[in-house]
């Protein structure tokens, strides 16, 4: 794994960046507030995703055990009319792999899985989620934006996670560690014609409370 350059070189603190999936596990380190697996979607898959009619992008929100993610994602793809083929197979397999990896990292028996199709300024304000941790991966469109603050203002410097790269962010319910000052947002895209496809995974420890 290749970790991030020294913090000063990135202009951030507490962010770990690696070039394989093990990078995401660094979010468990006490000094780490977020972890990014920096990677590139296979070019033929990215071109396919970018060219799809947004009506055929899979979408949905469900609480489920990791063991049924495979069938559930396949069902959501069928509902949207996502075309069959090698590209769909790659996307399906990748979502399942990220769900498995994330659930094992945070030891969650259930996940809240969201596939969002976004063309507005949803969640454009910088914030911290009221959960323990969240995985976000933008398969199409601009990735999650983040920055650090010391007061009540928005970050002076804003960084954007590359398309196709998953990030795990700690939330306010992460135990023990003090606030890091790391905030994030969905990129403001309203009026640009851009449509994003975003996977969001949250740990769920009591499905009845989170229903």
PDB file of C-alpha atoms in Angstrom:
ATOM      1  CA  UNK A   1       0.000   0.000   0.000  1.00  0.00           C
ATOM      2  CA  UNK A   2       1.179   3.515  -0.814  1.00  0.00           C
ATOM      3  CA  UNK A   3       0.051   5.930   1.855  1.00  0.00           C
ATOM      4  CA  UNK A   4      -0.462   9.634   1.436  1.00  0.00           C
ATOM      5  CA  UNK A   5       2.392  12.064   1.143  1.00  0.00           C
ATOM      6  CA  UNK A   6       3.228  13.958   4.336  1.00  0.00           C
ATOM      7  CA  UNK A   7       0.282  15.969   5.570  1.00  0.00           C
ATOM      8  CA  UNK A   8       1.917  19.298   4.759  1.00  0.00           C
ATOM      9  CA  UNK A   9       2.299  18.275   1.119  1.00  0.00           C
ATOM     10  CA  UNK A  10      -1.436  17.642   0.836  1.00  0.00           C
ATOM     11  CA  UNK A  11      -2.583  20.623   2.827  1.00  0.00           C
ATOM     12  CA  UNK A  12      -4.718  18.329   4.993  1.00  0.00           C
ATOM     13  CA  UNK A  13      -4.331  16.347   8.177  1.00  0.00           C
ATOM     14  CA  UNK A  14      -5.520  12.914   9.143  1.00  0.00           C
ATOM     15  CA  UNK A  15      -6.287  11.738   5.602  1.00  0.00           C
ATOM     16  CA  UNK A  16      -4.683   8.503   4.433  1.00  0.00           C
ATOM     17  CA  UNK A  17      -4.568   7.694   0.722  1.00  0.00           C
ATOM     18  CA  UNK A  18      -3.501   4.370  -0.758  1.00  0.00           C
ATOM     19  CA  UNK A  19      -3.552   2.625  -4.090  1.00  0.00           C
ATOM     20  CA  UNK A  20      -5.176  -0.655  -3.008  1.00  0.00           C
ATOM     21  CA  UNK A  21      -8.143  -1.675  -0.897  1.00  0.00           C
ATOM     22  CA  UNK A  22      -6.090  -2.010   2.284  1.00  0.00           C
ATOM     23  CA  UNK A  23      -5.869   1.797   2.364  1.00  0.00           C
ATOM     24  CA  UNK A  24      -9.430   1.922   3.676  1.00  0.00           C
ATOM     25  CA  UNK A  25      -8.456   0.035   6.827  1.00  0.00           C
ATOM     26  CA  UNK A  26      -6.300   2.966   7.941  1.00  0.00           C
ATOM     27  CA  UNK A  27      -9.477   4.755   9.033  1.00  0.00           C
ATOM     28  CA  UNK A  28      -9.250   2.553  12.131  1.00  0.00           C
ATOM     29  CA  UNK A  29      -5.987   4.241  13.165  1.00  0.00           C
ATOM     30  CA  UNK A  30      -6.490   6.753  16.005  1.00  0.00           C
ATOM     31  CA  UNK A  31      -4.929   9.660  14.084  1.00  0.00           C
ATOM     32  CA  UNK A  32      -6.884   9.047  10.868  1.00  0.00           C
ATOM     33  CA  UNK A  33     -10.204  10.800  10.209  1.00  0.00           C
ATOM     34  CA  UNK A  34     -10.756   9.510   6.665  1.00  0.00           C
ATOM     35  CA  UNK A  35      -9.224   7.047   4.231  1.00  0.00           C
ATOM     36  CA  UNK A  36      -9.267   7.006   0.430  1.00  0.00           C
ATOM     37  CA  UNK A  37      -8.588   4.119  -1.905  1.00  0.00           C
ATOM     38  CA  UNK A  38      -7.306   6.043  -4.893  1.00  0.00           C
ATOM     39  CA  UNK A  39      -8.056   4.080  -8.027  1.00  0.00           C
ATOM     40  CA  UNK A  40      -9.460   4.406 -11.527  1.00  0.00           C
ATOM     41  CA  UNK A  41     -12.551   2.688 -12.868  1.00  0.00           C
ATOM     42  CA  UNK A  42     -11.658   0.635 -15.969  1.00  0.00           C
ATOM     43  CA  UNK A  43     -11.890   3.095 -18.884  1.00  0.00           C
ATOM     44  CA  UNK A  44     -14.455   1.071 -20.826  1.00  0.00           C
ATOM     45  CA  UNK A  45     -16.682   0.885 -17.737  1.00  0.00           C
ATOM     46  CA  UNK A  46     -16.334   4.614 -17.055  1.00  0.00           C
ATOM     47  CA  UNK A  47     -17.197   5.494 -20.653  1.00  0.00           C
ATOM     48  CA  UNK A  48     -20.234   3.234 -20.475  1.00  0.00           C
ATOM     49  CA  UNK A  49     -21.435   4.736 -17.192  1.00  0.00           C
ATOM     50  CA  UNK A  50     -20.945   8.295 -18.407  1.00  0.00           C
ATOM     51  CA  UNK A  51     -22.932   7.628 -21.598  1.00  0.00           C
ATOM     52  CA  UNK A  52     -25.931   5.983 -19.925  1.00  0.00           C
ATOM     53  CA  UNK A  53     -29.308   7.692 -19.853  1.00  0.00           C
ATOM     54  CA  UNK A  54     -29.719   8.748 -16.189  1.00  0.00           C
ATOM     55  CA  UNK A  55     -33.100   6.987 -16.171  1.00  0.00           C
ATOM     56  CA  UNK A  56     -31.246   3.675 -16.392  1.00  0.00           C
ATOM     57  CA  UNK A  57     -28.848   4.321 -13.514  1.00  0.00           C
ATOM     58  CA  UNK A  58     -29.656   2.096 -10.512  1.00  0.00           C
ATOM     59  CA  UNK A  59     -31.106   3.803  -7.461  1.00  0.00           C
ATOM     60  CA  UNK A  60     -32.572   2.790  -4.132  1.00  0.00           C
ATOM     61  CA  UNK A  61     -32.164   2.748  -0.370  1.00  0.00           C
ATOM     62  CA  UNK A  62     -32.372  -0.382   1.755  1.00  0.00           C
ATOM     63  CA  UNK A  63     -31.194  -1.774   5.105  1.00  0.00           C
ATOM     64  CA  UNK A  64     -29.866  -5.286   4.707  1.00  0.00           C
ATOM     65  CA  UNK A  65     -27.312  -7.837   5.922  1.00  0.00           C
ATOM     66  CA  UNK A  66     -24.169  -7.976   3.784  1.00  0.00           C
ATOM     67  CA  UNK A  67     -25.053 -11.511   2.720  1.00  0.00           C
ATOM     68  CA  UNK A  68     -27.914 -10.284   0.499  1.00  0.00           C
ATOM     69  CA  UNK A  69     -26.171  -7.313  -1.108  1.00  0.00           C
ATOM     70  CA  UNK A  70     -25.494  -9.340  -4.260  1.00  0.00           C
ATOM     71  CA  UNK A  71     -29.149 -10.124  -4.944  1.00  0.00           C
ATOM     72  CA  UNK A  72     -30.349  -6.680  -3.860  1.00  0.00           C
ATOM     73  CA  UNK A  73     -27.996  -4.746  -6.144  1.00  0.00           C
ATOM     74  CA  UNK A  74     -28.917  -7.035  -9.030  1.00  0.00           C
ATOM     75  CA  UNK A  75     -32.591  -6.296  -8.331  1.00  0.00           C
ATOM     76  CA  UNK A  76     -31.995  -2.524  -8.290  1.00  0.00           C
ATOM     77  CA  UNK A  77     -30.112  -2.776 -11.591  1.00  0.00           C
ATOM     78  CA  UNK A  78     -32.998  -4.723 -13.115  1.00  0.00           C
ATOM     79  CA  UNK A  79     -35.558  -2.196 -11.880  1.00  0.00           C
ATOM     80  CA  UNK A  80     -33.688   0.664 -13.541  1.00  0.00           C
ATOM     81  CA  UNK A  81     -33.247  -1.189 -16.813  1.00  0.00           C
ATOM     82  CA  UNK A  82     -29.463  -1.096 -16.553  1.00  0.00           C
ATOM     83  CA  UNK A  83     -28.204  -2.938 -19.644  1.00  0.00           C
ATOM     84  CA  UNK A  84     -26.644  -6.360 -19.186  1.00  0.00           C
ATOM     85  CA  UNK A  85     -23.016  -6.867 -20.124  1.00  0.00           C
ATOM     86  CA  UNK A  86     -19.456  -6.905 -18.813  1.00  0.00           C
ATOM     87  CA  UNK A  87     -19.702  -3.280 -17.638  1.00  0.00           C
ATOM     88  CA  UNK A  88     -22.777  -3.961 -15.514  1.00  0.00           C
ATOM     89  CA  UNK A  89     -21.094  -7.077 -14.122  1.00  0.00           C
ATOM     90  CA  UNK A  90     -18.055  -4.997 -13.088  1.00  0.00           C
ATOM     91  CA  UNK A  91     -20.231  -2.387 -11.354  1.00  0.00           C
ATOM     92  CA  UNK A  92     -22.290  -5.035  -9.569  1.00  0.00           C
ATOM     93  CA  UNK A  93     -19.217  -6.918  -8.369  1.00  0.00           C
ATOM     94  CA  UNK A  94     -17.527  -3.724  -7.195  1.00  0.00           C
ATOM     95  CA  UNK A  95     -20.514  -2.591  -5.113  1.00  0.00           C
ATOM     96  CA  UNK A  96     -20.703  -6.022  -3.475  1.00  0.00           C
ATOM     97  CA  UNK A  97     -16.958  -6.001  -2.776  1.00  0.00           C
ATOM     98  CA  UNK A  98     -17.080  -2.557  -1.156  1.00  0.00           C
ATOM     99  CA  UNK A  99     -20.081  -3.537   0.950  1.00  0.00           C
ATOM    100  CA  UNK A 100     -18.288  -6.666   2.176  1.00  0.00           C
ATOM    101  CA  UNK A 101     -15.071  -4.793   2.918  1.00  0.00           C
ATOM    102  CA  UNK A 102     -16.845  -1.969   4.748  1.00  0.00           C
ATOM    103  CA  UNK A 103     -19.069  -4.227   6.861  1.00  0.00           C
ATOM    104  CA  UNK A 104     -16.025  -6.209   7.978  1.00  0.00           C
ATOM    105  CA  UNK A 105     -14.036  -3.084   8.831  1.00  0.00           C
ATOM    106  CA  UNK A 106     -16.749  -1.556  11.017  1.00  0.00           C
ATOM    107  CA  UNK A 107     -18.070  -4.934  12.224  1.00  0.00           C
ATOM    108  CA  UNK A 108     -21.628  -4.172  11.140  1.00  0.00           C
ATOM    109  CA  UNK A 109     -24.135  -6.983  10.807  1.00  0.00           C
ATOM    110  CA  UNK A 110     -26.381  -4.740   8.715  1.00  0.00           C
ATOM    111  CA  UNK A 111     -25.786  -1.933   6.237  1.00  0.00           C
ATOM    112  CA  UNK A 112     -27.814   0.943   4.914  1.00  0.00           C
ATOM    113  CA  UNK A 113     -27.083   0.814   1.198  1.00  0.00           C
ATOM    114  CA  UNK A 114     -27.961   3.770  -0.997  1.00  0.00           C
ATOM    115  CA  UNK A 115     -27.513   4.203  -4.694  1.00  0.00           C
ATOM    116  CA  UNK A 116     -28.252   7.848  -5.432  1.00  0.00           C
ATOM    117  CA  UNK A 117     -28.665   9.460  -8.830  1.00  0.00           C
ATOM    118  CA  UNK A 118     -27.949  13.145  -8.249  1.00  0.00           C
ATOM    119  CA  UNK A 119     -28.268  16.165 -10.529  1.00  0.00           C
ATOM    120  CA  UNK A 120     -28.959  18.853  -7.890  1.00  0.00           C
ATOM    121  CA  UNK A 121     -27.049  20.459  -5.043  1.00  0.00           C
ATOM    122  CA  UNK A 122     -27.927  17.732  -2.544  1.00  0.00           C
ATOM    123  CA  UNK A 123     -25.939  18.031   0.715  1.00  0.00           C
ATOM    124  CA  UNK A 124     -23.894  20.929  -0.647  1.00  0.00           C
ATOM    125  CA  UNK A 125     -23.128  22.305   2.841  1.00  0.00           C
ATOM    126  CA  UNK A 126     -19.972  21.103   4.538  1.00  0.00           C
ATOM    127  CA  UNK A 127     -20.825  18.811   7.444  1.00  0.00           C
ATOM    128  CA  UNK A 128     -20.024  15.723   9.506  1.00  0.00           C
ATOM    129  CA  UNK A 129     -22.502  12.840   9.429  1.00  0.00           C
ATOM    130  CA  UNK A 130     -24.233  11.783  12.660  1.00  0.00           C
ATOM    131  CA  UNK A 131     -23.093   8.159  12.331  1.00  0.00           C
ATOM    132  CA  UNK A 132     -19.988   6.166  13.209  1.00  0.00           C
ATOM    133  CA  UNK A 133     -18.592   5.987   9.675  1.00  0.00           C
ATOM    134  CA  UNK A 134     -19.678   6.205   6.041  1.00  0.00           C
ATOM    135  CA  UNK A 135     -18.292   4.905   2.767  1.00  0.00           C
ATOM    136  CA  UNK A 136     -18.956   6.991  -0.336  1.00  0.00           C
ATOM    137  CA  UNK A 137     -17.984   6.181  -3.914  1.00  0.00           C
ATOM    138  CA  UNK A 138     -19.012   8.286  -6.926  1.00  0.00           C
ATOM    139  CA  UNK A 139     -19.097   5.964  -9.917  1.00  0.00           C
ATOM    140  CA  UNK A 140     -20.202   8.736 -12.247  1.00  0.00           C
ATOM    141  CA  UNK A 141     -19.664  12.469 -11.912  1.00  0.00           C
ATOM    142  CA  UNK A 142     -17.684  14.524  -9.420  1.00  0.00           C
ATOM    143  CA  UNK A 143     -16.555  12.835  -6.220  1.00  0.00           C
ATOM    144  CA  UNK A 144     -17.084  13.895  -2.625  1.00  0.00           C
ATOM    145  CA  UNK A 145     -15.395  17.155  -1.604  1.00  0.00           C
ATOM    146  CA  UNK A 146     -13.659  17.677   1.740  1.00  0.00           C
ATOM    147  CA  UNK A 147     -11.568  20.103   3.722  1.00  0.00           C
ATOM    148  CA  UNK A 148     -10.511  21.009   7.254  1.00  0.00           C
ATOM    149  CA  UNK A 149     -11.746  23.815   9.475  1.00  0.00           C
ATOM    150  CA  UNK A 150     -10.735  25.261  12.827  1.00  0.00           C
ATOM    151  CA  UNK A 151     -13.830  27.403  13.411  1.00  0.00           C
ATOM    152  CA  UNK A 152     -17.306  27.838  11.978  1.00  0.00           C
ATOM    153  CA  UNK A 153     -16.284  28.813   8.460  1.00  0.00           C
ATOM    154  CA  UNK A 154     -16.151  26.577   5.403  1.00  0.00           C
ATOM    155  CA  UNK A 155     -12.727  25.089   4.538  1.00  0.00           C
ATOM    156  CA  UNK A 156     -10.236  27.437   2.891  1.00  0.00           C
ATOM    157  CA  UNK A 157      -8.991  24.642   0.675  1.00  0.00           C
ATOM    158  CA  UNK A 158     -11.339  22.109  -0.886  1.00  0.00           C
ATOM    159  CA  UNK A 159     -10.222  18.717  -2.163  1.00  0.00           C
ATOM    160  CA  UNK A 160     -12.183  16.384  -4.437  1.00  0.00           C
ATOM    161  CA  UNK A 161     -12.085  12.595  -4.239  1.00  0.00           C
ATOM    162  CA  UNK A 162     -11.432  11.140  -7.713  1.00  0.00           C
ATOM    163  CA  UNK A 163     -14.362   9.545  -9.506  1.00  0.00           C
ATOM    164  CA  UNK A 164     -14.405   5.809  -8.768  1.00  0.00           C
ATOM    165  CA  UNK A 165     -12.339   6.146  -5.579  1.00  0.00           C
ATOM    166  CA  UNK A 166     -14.061   5.098  -2.328  1.00  0.00           C
ATOM    167  CA  UNK A 167     -13.619   7.213   0.787  1.00  0.00           C
ATOM    168  CA  UNK A 168     -14.488   6.211   4.345  1.00  0.00           C
ATOM    169  CA  UNK A 169     -15.253   9.153   6.620  1.00  0.00           C
ATOM    170  CA  UNK A 170     -15.630   9.053  10.375  1.00  0.00           C
ATOM    171  CA  UNK A 171     -18.842  10.525  11.773  1.00  0.00           C
ATOM    172  CA  UNK A 172     -19.735  12.197  15.040  1.00  0.00           C
ATOM    173  CA  UNK A 173     -20.536   8.841  16.682  1.00  0.00           C
ATOM    174  CA  UNK A 174     -17.067   7.417  16.124  1.00  0.00           C
ATOM    175  CA  UNK A 175     -15.941   6.462  19.647  1.00  0.00           C
ATOM    176  CA  UNK A 176     -13.247   8.085  21.736  1.00  0.00           C
ATOM    177  CA  UNK A 177     -11.425  10.359  19.325  1.00  0.00           C
ATOM    178  CA  UNK A 178     -11.833  14.157  19.440  1.00  0.00           C
ATOM    179  CA  UNK A 179     -13.250  16.044  16.424  1.00  0.00           C
ATOM    180  CA  UNK A 180     -10.701  16.317  13.621  1.00  0.00           C
ATOM    181  CA  UNK A 181     -12.101  19.365  11.849  1.00  0.00           C
ATOM    182  CA  UNK A 182     -12.681  17.324   8.682  1.00  0.00           C
ATOM    183  CA  UNK A 183     -15.882  18.298   6.846  1.00  0.00           C
ATOM    184  CA  UNK A 184     -17.262  17.032   3.567  1.00  0.00           C
ATOM    185  CA  UNK A 185     -20.051  17.738   1.095  1.00  0.00           C
ATOM    186  CA  UNK A 186     -21.565  16.644  -2.178  1.00  0.00           C
ATOM    187  CA  UNK A 187     -20.232  18.863  -4.973  1.00  0.00           C
ATOM    188  CA  UNK A 188     -22.609  21.652  -6.082  1.00  0.00           C
ATOM    189  CA  UNK A 189     -23.563  20.632  -9.627  1.00  0.00           C
ATOM    190  CA  UNK A 190     -27.055  22.047 -10.140  1.00  0.00           C
ATOM    191  CA  UNK A 191     -27.369  23.728 -13.544  1.00  0.00           C
ATOM    192  CA  UNK A 192     -24.250  22.091 -14.969  1.00  0.00           C
ATOM    193  CA  UNK A 193     -26.029  19.193 -16.673  1.00  0.00           C
ATOM    194  CA  UNK A 194     -23.994  16.702 -14.655  1.00  0.00           C
ATOM    195  CA  UNK A 195     -25.611  13.562 -13.236  1.00  0.00           C
ATOM    196  CA  UNK A 196     -23.803  11.623 -10.545  1.00  0.00           C
ATOM    197  CA  UNK A 197     -24.163   7.972  -9.536  1.00  0.00           C
ATOM    198  CA  UNK A 198     -23.130   7.619  -5.903  1.00  0.00           C
ATOM    199  CA  UNK A 199     -22.881   4.601  -3.612  1.00  0.00           C
ATOM    200  CA  UNK A 200     -23.296   5.334   0.116  1.00  0.00           C
ATOM    201  CA  UNK A 201     -22.829   2.686   2.823  1.00  0.00           C
ATOM    202  CA  UNK A 202     -23.590   3.196   6.518  1.00  0.00           C
ATOM    203  CA  UNK A 203     -23.253   0.643   9.338  1.00  0.00           C
ATOM    204  CA  UNK A 204     -26.523  -0.299  11.011  1.00  0.00           C
ATOM    205  CA  UNK A 205     -26.387  -1.961  14.415  1.00  0.00           C
ATOM    206  CA  UNK A 206     -30.137  -2.115  15.150  1.00  0.00           C
ATOM    207  CA  UNK A 207     -32.285  -2.381  12.008  1.00  0.00           C
ATOM    208  CA  UNK A 208     -35.497  -1.642  13.937  1.00  0.00           C
ATOM    209  CA  UNK A 209     -34.151   1.690  15.175  1.00  0.00           C
ATOM    210  CA  UNK A 210     -32.872   2.638  11.715  1.00  0.00           C
ATOM    211  CA  UNK A 211     -35.891   1.558   9.695  1.00  0.00           C
TER     212      UNK A 211
END
